[in-house]
CSV table of C-alpha atoms in Angstrom, one decimal:
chain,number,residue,atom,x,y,z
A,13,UNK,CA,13.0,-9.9,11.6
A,14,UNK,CA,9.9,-9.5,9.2
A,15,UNK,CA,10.2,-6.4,6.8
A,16,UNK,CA,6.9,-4.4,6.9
A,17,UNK,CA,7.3,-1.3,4.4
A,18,UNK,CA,4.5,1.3,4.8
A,19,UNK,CA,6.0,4.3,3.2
A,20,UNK,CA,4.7,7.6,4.2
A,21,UNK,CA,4.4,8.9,0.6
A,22,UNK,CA,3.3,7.4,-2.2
A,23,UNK,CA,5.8,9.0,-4.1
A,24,UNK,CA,8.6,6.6,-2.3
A,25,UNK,CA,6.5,3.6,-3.1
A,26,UNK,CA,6.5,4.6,-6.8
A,27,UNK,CA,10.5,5.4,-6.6
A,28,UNK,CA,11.3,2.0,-4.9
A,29,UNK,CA,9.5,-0.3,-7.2
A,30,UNK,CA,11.0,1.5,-10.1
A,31,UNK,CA,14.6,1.3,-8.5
A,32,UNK,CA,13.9,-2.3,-7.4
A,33,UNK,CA,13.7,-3.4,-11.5
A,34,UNK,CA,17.2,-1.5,-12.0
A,35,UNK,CA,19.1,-3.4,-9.1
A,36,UNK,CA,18.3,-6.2,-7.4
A,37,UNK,CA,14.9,-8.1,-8.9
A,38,UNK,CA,14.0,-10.1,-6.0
A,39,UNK,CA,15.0,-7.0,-3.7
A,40,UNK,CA,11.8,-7.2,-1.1
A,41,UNK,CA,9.4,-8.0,-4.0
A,42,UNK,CA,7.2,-10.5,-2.5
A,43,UNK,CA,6.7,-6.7,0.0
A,44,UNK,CA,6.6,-3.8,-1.9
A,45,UNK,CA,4.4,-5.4,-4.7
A,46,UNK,CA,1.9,-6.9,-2.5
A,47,UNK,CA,1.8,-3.0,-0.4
A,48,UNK,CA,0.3,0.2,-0.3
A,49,UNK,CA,1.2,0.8,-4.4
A,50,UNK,CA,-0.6,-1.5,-6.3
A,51,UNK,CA,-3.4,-1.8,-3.4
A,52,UNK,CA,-4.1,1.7,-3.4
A,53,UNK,CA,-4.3,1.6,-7.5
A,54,UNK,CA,-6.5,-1.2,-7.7
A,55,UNK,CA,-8.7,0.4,-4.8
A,56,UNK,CA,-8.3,3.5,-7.2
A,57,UNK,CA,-9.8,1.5,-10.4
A,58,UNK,CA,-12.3,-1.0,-9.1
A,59,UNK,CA,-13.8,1.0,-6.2
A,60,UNK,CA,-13.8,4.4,-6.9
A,61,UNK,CA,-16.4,4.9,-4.2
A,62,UNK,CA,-14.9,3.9,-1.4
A,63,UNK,CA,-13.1,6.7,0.6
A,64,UNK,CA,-11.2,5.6,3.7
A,65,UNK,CA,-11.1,8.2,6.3
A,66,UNK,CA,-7.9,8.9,7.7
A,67,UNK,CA,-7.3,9.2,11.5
A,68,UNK,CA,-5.3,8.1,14.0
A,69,UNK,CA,-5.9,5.6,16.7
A,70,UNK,CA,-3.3,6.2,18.8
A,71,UNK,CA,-5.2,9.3,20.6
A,72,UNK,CA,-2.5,11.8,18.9
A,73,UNK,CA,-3.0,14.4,16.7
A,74,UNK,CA,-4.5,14.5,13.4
A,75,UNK,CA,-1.2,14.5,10.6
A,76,UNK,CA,-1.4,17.1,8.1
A,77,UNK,CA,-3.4,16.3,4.7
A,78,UNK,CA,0.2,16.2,3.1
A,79,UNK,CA,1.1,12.8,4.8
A,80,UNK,CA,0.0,9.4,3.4
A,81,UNK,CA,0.0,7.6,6.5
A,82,UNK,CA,-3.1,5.2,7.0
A,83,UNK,CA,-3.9,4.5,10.5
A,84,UNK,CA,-5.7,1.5,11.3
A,85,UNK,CA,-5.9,-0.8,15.0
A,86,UNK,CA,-4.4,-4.2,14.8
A,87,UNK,CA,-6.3,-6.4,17.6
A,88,UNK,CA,-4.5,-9.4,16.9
A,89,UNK,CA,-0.6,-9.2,18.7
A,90,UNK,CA,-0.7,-11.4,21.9
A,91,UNK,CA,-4.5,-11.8,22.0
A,92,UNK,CA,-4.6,-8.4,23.7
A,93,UNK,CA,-6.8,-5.3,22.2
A,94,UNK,CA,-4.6,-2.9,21.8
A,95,UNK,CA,-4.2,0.2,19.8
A,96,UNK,CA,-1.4,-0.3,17.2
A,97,UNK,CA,-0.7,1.7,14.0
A,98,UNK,CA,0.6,1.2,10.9
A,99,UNK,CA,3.5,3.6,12.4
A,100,UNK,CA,4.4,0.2,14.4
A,101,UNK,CA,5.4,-1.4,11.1
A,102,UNK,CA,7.0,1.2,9.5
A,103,UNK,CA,9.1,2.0,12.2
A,104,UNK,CA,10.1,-1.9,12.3
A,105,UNK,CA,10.5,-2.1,8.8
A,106,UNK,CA,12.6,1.2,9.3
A,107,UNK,CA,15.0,0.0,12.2
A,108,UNK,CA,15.4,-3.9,10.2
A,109,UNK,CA,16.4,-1.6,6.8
A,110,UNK,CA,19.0,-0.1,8.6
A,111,UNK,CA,20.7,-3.4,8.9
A,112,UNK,CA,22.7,-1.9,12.0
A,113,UNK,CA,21.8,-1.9,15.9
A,114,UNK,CA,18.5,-2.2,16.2
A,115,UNK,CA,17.9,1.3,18.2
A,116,UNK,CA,20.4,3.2,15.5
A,117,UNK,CA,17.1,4.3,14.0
A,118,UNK,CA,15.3,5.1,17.1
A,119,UNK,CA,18.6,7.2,18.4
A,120,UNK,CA,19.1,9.0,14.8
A,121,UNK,CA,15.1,10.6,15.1
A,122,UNK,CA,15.8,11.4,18.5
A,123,UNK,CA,19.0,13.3,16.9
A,124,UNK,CA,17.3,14.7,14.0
A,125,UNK,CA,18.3,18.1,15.1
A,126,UNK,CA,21.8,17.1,14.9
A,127,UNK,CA,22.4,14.8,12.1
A,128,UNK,CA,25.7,14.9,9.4
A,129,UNK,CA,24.6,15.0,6.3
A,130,UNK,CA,25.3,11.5,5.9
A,131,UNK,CA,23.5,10.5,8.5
A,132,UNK,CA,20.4,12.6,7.4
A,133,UNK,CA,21.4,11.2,3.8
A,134,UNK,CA,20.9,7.4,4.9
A,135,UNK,CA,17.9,8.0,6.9
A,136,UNK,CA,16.6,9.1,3.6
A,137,UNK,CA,18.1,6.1,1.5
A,138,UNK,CA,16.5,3.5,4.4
A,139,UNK,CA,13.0,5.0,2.7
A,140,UNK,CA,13.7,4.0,-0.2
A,141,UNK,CA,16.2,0.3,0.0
A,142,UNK,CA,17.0,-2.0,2.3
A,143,UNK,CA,20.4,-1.2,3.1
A,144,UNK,CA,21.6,-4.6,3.1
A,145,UNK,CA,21.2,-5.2,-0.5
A,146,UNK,CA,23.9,-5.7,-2.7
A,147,UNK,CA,23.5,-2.3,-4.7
A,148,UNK,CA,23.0,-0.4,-1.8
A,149,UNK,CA,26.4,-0.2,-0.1
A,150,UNK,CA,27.2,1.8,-3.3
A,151,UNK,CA,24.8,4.4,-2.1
A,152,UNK,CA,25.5,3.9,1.8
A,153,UNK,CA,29.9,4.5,0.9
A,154,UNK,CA,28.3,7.9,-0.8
A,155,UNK,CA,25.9,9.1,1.3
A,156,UNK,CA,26.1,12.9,2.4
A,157,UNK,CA,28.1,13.7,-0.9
A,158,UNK,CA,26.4,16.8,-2.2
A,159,UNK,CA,23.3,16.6,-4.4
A,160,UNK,CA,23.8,12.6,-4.5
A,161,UNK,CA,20.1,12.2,-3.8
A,162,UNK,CA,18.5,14.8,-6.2
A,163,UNK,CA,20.6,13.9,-8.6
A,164,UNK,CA,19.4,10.0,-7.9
A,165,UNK,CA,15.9,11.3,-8.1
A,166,UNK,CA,16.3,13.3,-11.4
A,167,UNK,CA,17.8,10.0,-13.6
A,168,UNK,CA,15.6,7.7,-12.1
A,169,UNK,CA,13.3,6.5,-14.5
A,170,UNK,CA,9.9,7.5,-12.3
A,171,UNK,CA,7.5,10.1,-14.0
A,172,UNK,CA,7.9,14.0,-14.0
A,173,UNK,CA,5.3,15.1,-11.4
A,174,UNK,CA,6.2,11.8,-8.9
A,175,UNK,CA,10.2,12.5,-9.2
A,176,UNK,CA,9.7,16.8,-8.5
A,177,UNK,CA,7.5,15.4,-5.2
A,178,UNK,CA,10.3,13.2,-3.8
A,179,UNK,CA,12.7,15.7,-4.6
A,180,UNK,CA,10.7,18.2,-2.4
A,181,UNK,CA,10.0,15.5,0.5
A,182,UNK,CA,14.3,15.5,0.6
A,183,UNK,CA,14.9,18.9,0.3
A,184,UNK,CA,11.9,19.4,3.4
A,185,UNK,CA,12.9,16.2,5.1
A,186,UNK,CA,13.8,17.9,8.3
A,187,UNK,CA,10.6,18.5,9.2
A,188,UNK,CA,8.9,15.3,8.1
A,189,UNK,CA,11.3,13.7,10.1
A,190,UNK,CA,9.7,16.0,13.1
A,191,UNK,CA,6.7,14.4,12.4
A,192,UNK,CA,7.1,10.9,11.9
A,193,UNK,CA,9.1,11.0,15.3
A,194,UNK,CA,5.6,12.3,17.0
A,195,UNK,CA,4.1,10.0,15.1
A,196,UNK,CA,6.2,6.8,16.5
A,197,UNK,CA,6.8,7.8,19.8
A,198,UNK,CA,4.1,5.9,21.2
A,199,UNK,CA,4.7,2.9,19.0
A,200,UNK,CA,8.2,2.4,20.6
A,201,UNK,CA,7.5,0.8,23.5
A,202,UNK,CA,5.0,-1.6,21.9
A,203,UNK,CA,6.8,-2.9,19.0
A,204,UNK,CA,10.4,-3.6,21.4
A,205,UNK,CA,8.1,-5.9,24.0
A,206,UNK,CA,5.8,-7.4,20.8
A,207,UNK,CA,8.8,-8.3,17.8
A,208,UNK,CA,8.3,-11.9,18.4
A,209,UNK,CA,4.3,-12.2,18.8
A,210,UNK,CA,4.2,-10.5,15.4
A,211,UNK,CA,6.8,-12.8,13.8
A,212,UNK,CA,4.6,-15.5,15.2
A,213,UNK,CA,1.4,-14.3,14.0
A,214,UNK,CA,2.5,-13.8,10.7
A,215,UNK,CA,3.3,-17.2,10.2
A,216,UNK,CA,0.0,-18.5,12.0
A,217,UNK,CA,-1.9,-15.5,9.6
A,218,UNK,CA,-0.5,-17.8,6.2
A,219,UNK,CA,-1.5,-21.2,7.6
A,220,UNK,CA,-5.4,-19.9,8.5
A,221,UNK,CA,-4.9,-18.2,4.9
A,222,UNK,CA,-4.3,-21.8,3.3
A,223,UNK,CA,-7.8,-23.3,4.9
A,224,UNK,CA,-10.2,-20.3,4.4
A,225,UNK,CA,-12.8,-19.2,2.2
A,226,UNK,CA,-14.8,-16.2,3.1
A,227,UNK,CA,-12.3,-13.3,3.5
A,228,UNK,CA,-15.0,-11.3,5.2
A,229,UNK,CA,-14.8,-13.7,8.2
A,230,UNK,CA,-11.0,-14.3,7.7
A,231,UNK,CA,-10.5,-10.6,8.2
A,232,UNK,CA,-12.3,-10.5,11.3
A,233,UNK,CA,-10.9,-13.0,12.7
A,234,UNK,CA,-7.2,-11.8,12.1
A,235,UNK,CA,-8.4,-8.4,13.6
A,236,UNK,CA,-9.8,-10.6,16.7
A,237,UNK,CA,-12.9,-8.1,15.8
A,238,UNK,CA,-16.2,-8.7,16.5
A,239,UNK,CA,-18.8,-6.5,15.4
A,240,UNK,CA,-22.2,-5.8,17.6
A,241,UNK,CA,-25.2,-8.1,17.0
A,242,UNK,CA,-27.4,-5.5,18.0
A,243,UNK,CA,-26.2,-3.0,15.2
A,244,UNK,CA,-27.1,-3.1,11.7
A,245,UNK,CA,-23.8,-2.7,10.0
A,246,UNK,CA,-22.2,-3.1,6.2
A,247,UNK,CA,-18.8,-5.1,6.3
A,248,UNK,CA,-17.0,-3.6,3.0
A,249,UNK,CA,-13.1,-4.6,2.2
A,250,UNK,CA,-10.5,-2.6,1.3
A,251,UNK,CA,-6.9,-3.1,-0.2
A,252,UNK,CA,-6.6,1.0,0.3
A,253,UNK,CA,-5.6,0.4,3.9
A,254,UNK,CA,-4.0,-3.1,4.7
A,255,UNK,CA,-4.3,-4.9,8.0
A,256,UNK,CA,-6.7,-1.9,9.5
A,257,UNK,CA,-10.0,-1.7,10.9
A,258,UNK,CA,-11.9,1.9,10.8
A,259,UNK,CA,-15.2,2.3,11.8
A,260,UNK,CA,-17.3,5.5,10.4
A,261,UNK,CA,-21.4,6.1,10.6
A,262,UNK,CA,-23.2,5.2,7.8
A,263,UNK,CA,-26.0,7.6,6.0
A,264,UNK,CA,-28.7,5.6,6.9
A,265,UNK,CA,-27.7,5.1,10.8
A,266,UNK,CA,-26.2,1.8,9.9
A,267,UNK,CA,-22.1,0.7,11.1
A,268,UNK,CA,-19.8,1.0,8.1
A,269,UNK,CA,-17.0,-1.2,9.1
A,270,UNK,CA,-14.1,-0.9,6.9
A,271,UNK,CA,-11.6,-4.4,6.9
A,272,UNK,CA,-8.1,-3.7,5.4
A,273,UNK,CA,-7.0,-6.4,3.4
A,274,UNK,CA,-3.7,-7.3,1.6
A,275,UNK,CA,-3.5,-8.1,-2.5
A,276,UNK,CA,-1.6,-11.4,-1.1
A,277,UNK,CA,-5.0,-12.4,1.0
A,278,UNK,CA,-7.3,-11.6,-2.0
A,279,UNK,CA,-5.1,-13.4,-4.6
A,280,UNK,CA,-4.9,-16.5,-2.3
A,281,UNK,CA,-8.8,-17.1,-1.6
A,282,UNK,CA,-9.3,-16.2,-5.5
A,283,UNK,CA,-7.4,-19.3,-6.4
A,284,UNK,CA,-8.4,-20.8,-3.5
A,285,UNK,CA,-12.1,-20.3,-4.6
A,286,UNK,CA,-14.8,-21.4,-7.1
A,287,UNK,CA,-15.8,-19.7,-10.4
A,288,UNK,CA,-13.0,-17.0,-9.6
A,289,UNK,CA,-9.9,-17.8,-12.7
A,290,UNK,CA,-11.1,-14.6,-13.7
A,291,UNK,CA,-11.3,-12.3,-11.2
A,292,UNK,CA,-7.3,-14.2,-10.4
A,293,UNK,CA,-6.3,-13.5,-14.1
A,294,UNK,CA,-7.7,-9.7,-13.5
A,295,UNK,CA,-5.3,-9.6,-9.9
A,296,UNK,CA,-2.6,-11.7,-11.9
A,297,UNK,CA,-2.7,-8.8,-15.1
A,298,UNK,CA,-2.3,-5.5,-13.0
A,299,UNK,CA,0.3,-7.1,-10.7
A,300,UNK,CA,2.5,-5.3,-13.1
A,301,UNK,CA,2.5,-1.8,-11.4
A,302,UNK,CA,3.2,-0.1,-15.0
A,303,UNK,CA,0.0,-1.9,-16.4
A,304,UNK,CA,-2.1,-0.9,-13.7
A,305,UNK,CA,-0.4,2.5,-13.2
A,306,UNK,CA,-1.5,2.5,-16.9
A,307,UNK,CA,-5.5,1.6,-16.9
A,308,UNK,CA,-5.7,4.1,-14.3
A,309,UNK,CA,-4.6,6.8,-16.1
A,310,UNK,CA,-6.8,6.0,-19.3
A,311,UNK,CA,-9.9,5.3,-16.5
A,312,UNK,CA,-9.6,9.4,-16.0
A,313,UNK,CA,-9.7,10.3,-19.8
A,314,UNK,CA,-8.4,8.4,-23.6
A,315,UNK,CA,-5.1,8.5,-23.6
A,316,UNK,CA,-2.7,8.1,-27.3
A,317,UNK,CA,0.2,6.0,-27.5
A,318,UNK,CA,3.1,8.7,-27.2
A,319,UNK,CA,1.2,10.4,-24.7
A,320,UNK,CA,1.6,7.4,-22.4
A,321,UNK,CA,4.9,7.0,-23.3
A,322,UNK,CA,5.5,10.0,-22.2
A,323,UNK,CA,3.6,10.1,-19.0
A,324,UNK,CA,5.8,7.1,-17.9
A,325,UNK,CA,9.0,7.3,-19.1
A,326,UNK,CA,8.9,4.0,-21.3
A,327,UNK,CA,9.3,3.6,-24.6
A,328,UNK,CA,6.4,3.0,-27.6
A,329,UNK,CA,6.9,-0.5,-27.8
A,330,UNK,CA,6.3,-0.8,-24.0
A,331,UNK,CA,3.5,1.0,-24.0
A,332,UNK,CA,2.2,-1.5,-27.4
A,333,UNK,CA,3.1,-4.3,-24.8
A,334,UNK,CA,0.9,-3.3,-21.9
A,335,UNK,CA,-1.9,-1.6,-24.1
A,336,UNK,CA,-2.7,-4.7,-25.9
A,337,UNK,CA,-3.0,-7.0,-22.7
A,338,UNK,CA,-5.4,-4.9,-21.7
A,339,UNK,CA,-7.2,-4.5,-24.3
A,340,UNK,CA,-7.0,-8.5,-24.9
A,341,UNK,CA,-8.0,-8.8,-21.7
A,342,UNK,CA,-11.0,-7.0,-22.1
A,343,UNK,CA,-10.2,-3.7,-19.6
A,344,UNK,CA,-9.3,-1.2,-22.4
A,345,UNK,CA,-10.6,-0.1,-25.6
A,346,UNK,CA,-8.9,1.2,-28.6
A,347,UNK,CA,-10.1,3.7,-31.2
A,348,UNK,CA,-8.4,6.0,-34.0
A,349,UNK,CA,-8.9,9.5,-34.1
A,350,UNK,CA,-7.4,12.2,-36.2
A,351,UNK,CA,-4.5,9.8,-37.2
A,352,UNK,CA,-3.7,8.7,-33.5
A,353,UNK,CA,-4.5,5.4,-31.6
A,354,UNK,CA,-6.3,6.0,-28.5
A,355,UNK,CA,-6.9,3.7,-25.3
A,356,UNK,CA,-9.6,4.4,-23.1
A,357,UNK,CA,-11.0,1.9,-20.0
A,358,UNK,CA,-13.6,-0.3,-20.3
A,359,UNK,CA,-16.1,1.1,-17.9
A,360,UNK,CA,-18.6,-1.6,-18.4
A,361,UNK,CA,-16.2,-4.5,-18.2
A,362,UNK,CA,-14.8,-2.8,-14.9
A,363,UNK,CA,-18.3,-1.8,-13.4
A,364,UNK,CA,-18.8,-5.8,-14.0
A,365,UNK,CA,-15.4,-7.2,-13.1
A,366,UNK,CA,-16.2,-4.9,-9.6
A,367,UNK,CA,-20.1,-6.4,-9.4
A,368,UNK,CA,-18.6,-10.0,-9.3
A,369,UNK,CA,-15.6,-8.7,-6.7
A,370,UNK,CA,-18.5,-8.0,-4.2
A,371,UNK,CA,-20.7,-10.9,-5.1
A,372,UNK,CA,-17.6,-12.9,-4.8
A,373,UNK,CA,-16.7,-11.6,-1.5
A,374,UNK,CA,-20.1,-10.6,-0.5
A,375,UNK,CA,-19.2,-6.6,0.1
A,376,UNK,CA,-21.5,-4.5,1.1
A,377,UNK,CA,-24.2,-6.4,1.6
A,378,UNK,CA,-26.4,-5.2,5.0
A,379,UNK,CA,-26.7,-7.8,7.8
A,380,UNK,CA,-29.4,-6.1,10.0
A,381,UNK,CA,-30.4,-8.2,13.3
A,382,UNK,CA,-32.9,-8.0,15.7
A,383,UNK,CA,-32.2,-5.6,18.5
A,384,UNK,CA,-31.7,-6.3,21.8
A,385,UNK,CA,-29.3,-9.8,20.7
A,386,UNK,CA,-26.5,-10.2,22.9
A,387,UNK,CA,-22.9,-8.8,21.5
């Protein structure tokens, strides 16, 4: 079964990637690293602008402002237009993590009123690992041991802030739990008769990868979307939000249709492309999640060495080690000020690298036809 993780806080995305480095290396890499964390940073430092509106399409109600959950419809599965949310892959990448009965998952939410303590314990841990790796039966023999998952939380080597928000997701999972089963409910039924079509359409989604150039048109086509010919309309692309579609009015009465797209279908047509080795070397440089996790940070305000060091839980020669590819790469500046080394972003190289993203792509650029043309 395909493993899609879409983690409903960021904070668990942040925990797992730093976990992953201390266990198993290739644990689900290719996944988490290709995912809603380094999407939603690079959104974060080369399109600022861009604000995705969160809403359901599933016709249920509108999550709290806490929950990270994108929602998005996926037109694709079978050829048939139905809604589907990202709460149909999380809850398939939660059921294959368990690595048990397929409906263990399914019957532990519909006893989350009930659970031991280690049950509640490793519907936590199937968050945050794949319960078949090799480290994790360490933390599966464990589970429901008291304070084994704060105390996992408080040495793991994440930042302050993101480790006291897991730790308060745990301690108030009860009633997350409550709302990801509302959530789900009405996936269920889709994702048991449509496991097979999505295996399928995954691997058909690689080979139409391999032969295409405009990711524009490549995204619309994986959606099955077509947009009106009798609406203006500006096609923009997002890695914020991958494999979604969300519509919203545009200021000037125009269609602003937003196409999710994953850093794996970017980095693919970038090779694939003409005149694009450096937008790829830009994609290739911040695949390191510290890096970009980094260059965001100083794109808010100059950060000094130890500072960074300290915002990240590394060590100074780490931070030396990232600071300088940046800077060699053109994305970061550095400057000495009252004895200390300073790195700030290089707003002009981004505002470029981000001009040629678009032109590359062709983002954002209005497509106005004639009215009355057939759809």
């Amino acid at each position: 079964m395909l493993k899609h993780y879409y983690p409903v806080d960021d904070a668990i995305v942040y925990f797992t990637n730093r976990i992953e480095k201390q266990t198993n290396a290739e644990y689900s890499a290719k996944l988490l690293k290709t995912h809603a964390n380094i999407g939603a940073q690079i959104e974060h430092v080369l399109m600022p602008s861009v604000e995705l509106e969160r809403r359901l399409d599933l016709g249920i109600p509108e999550l709290d402002p806490e929950s990270e959950l994108l929602f998005g419809l996926d037109k694709s599965i079978g050829g048939e237009k139905q809604p589907l949310s990202n709460a149909a892959w999380l809850l398939l990448g939660y059921r294959a993590g368990l690595g048990e009965k397929e409906n263990d998952l399914d019957e532990m939410v519909r006893r989350r009123h009930s659970l031991s303590a280690k049950e509640r314990d490793m519907l936590f841990l199937s968050y945050l690992f794949d319960l078949e790796d090799t480290e994790a039966p360490k933390l599966v023999d464990r589970a429901g041991e008291p304070g084994l998952i704060t105390d996992m939380i408080s040495r793991s080597g994440i930042n302050s802030l993101t480790r006291i928000k897991l730790i308060e997701l745990y301690m108030n999972f009860d009633a997350h739990i409550d709302r990801l089963a509302k959530i789900l409910a009405p996936a269920v039924g889709i994702i048991k008769d449509s496991e097979e079509v999505y295996e399928s359409a995954a691997e058909k989604q690689l080979e139409a990868l391999a032969a295409e150039k405009d990711l524009s048109a490549y995204m619309l086509k994986k959606h099955n979307f077509k947009l009106s010919k009798s609406e203006k309309h500006i096609l923009h692309l997002s890695i914020l939000a991958p494999h979604t579609v969300n519509i919203r009015d545009g200021v000037f009465g125009n269609m602003d249709v937003y196409l999710g797209v994953g850093v794996n279908d970017l980095a693919g047509l970038l090779y694939a492309g003409k005149d694009s080795d450096r937008l790829a070397a830009v994609f290739k440089l911040l695949s390191d999640e510290t890096r970009l996790e980094m260059l965001q940070a100083i794109s808010r305000r100059p950060m000094y060495g130890l500072e960074l060091a300290e915002a990240f839980s590394v060590t100074a020669p780490t931070v030396s080690y990232h600071m300088t590819k940046l800077v060699m790469s053109g994305l970061a500046e550095s400057y000495f000020e009252g004895g200390k080394s300073y790195f700030k972003a290089n707003t002009q190289e981004l505002l470029a690298l981000r001009k040629n993203f678009d032109s590359f792509f062709g983002i954002g650029v209005q497509k106005p036809v004639k009215k009355g043309t057939d759809d």
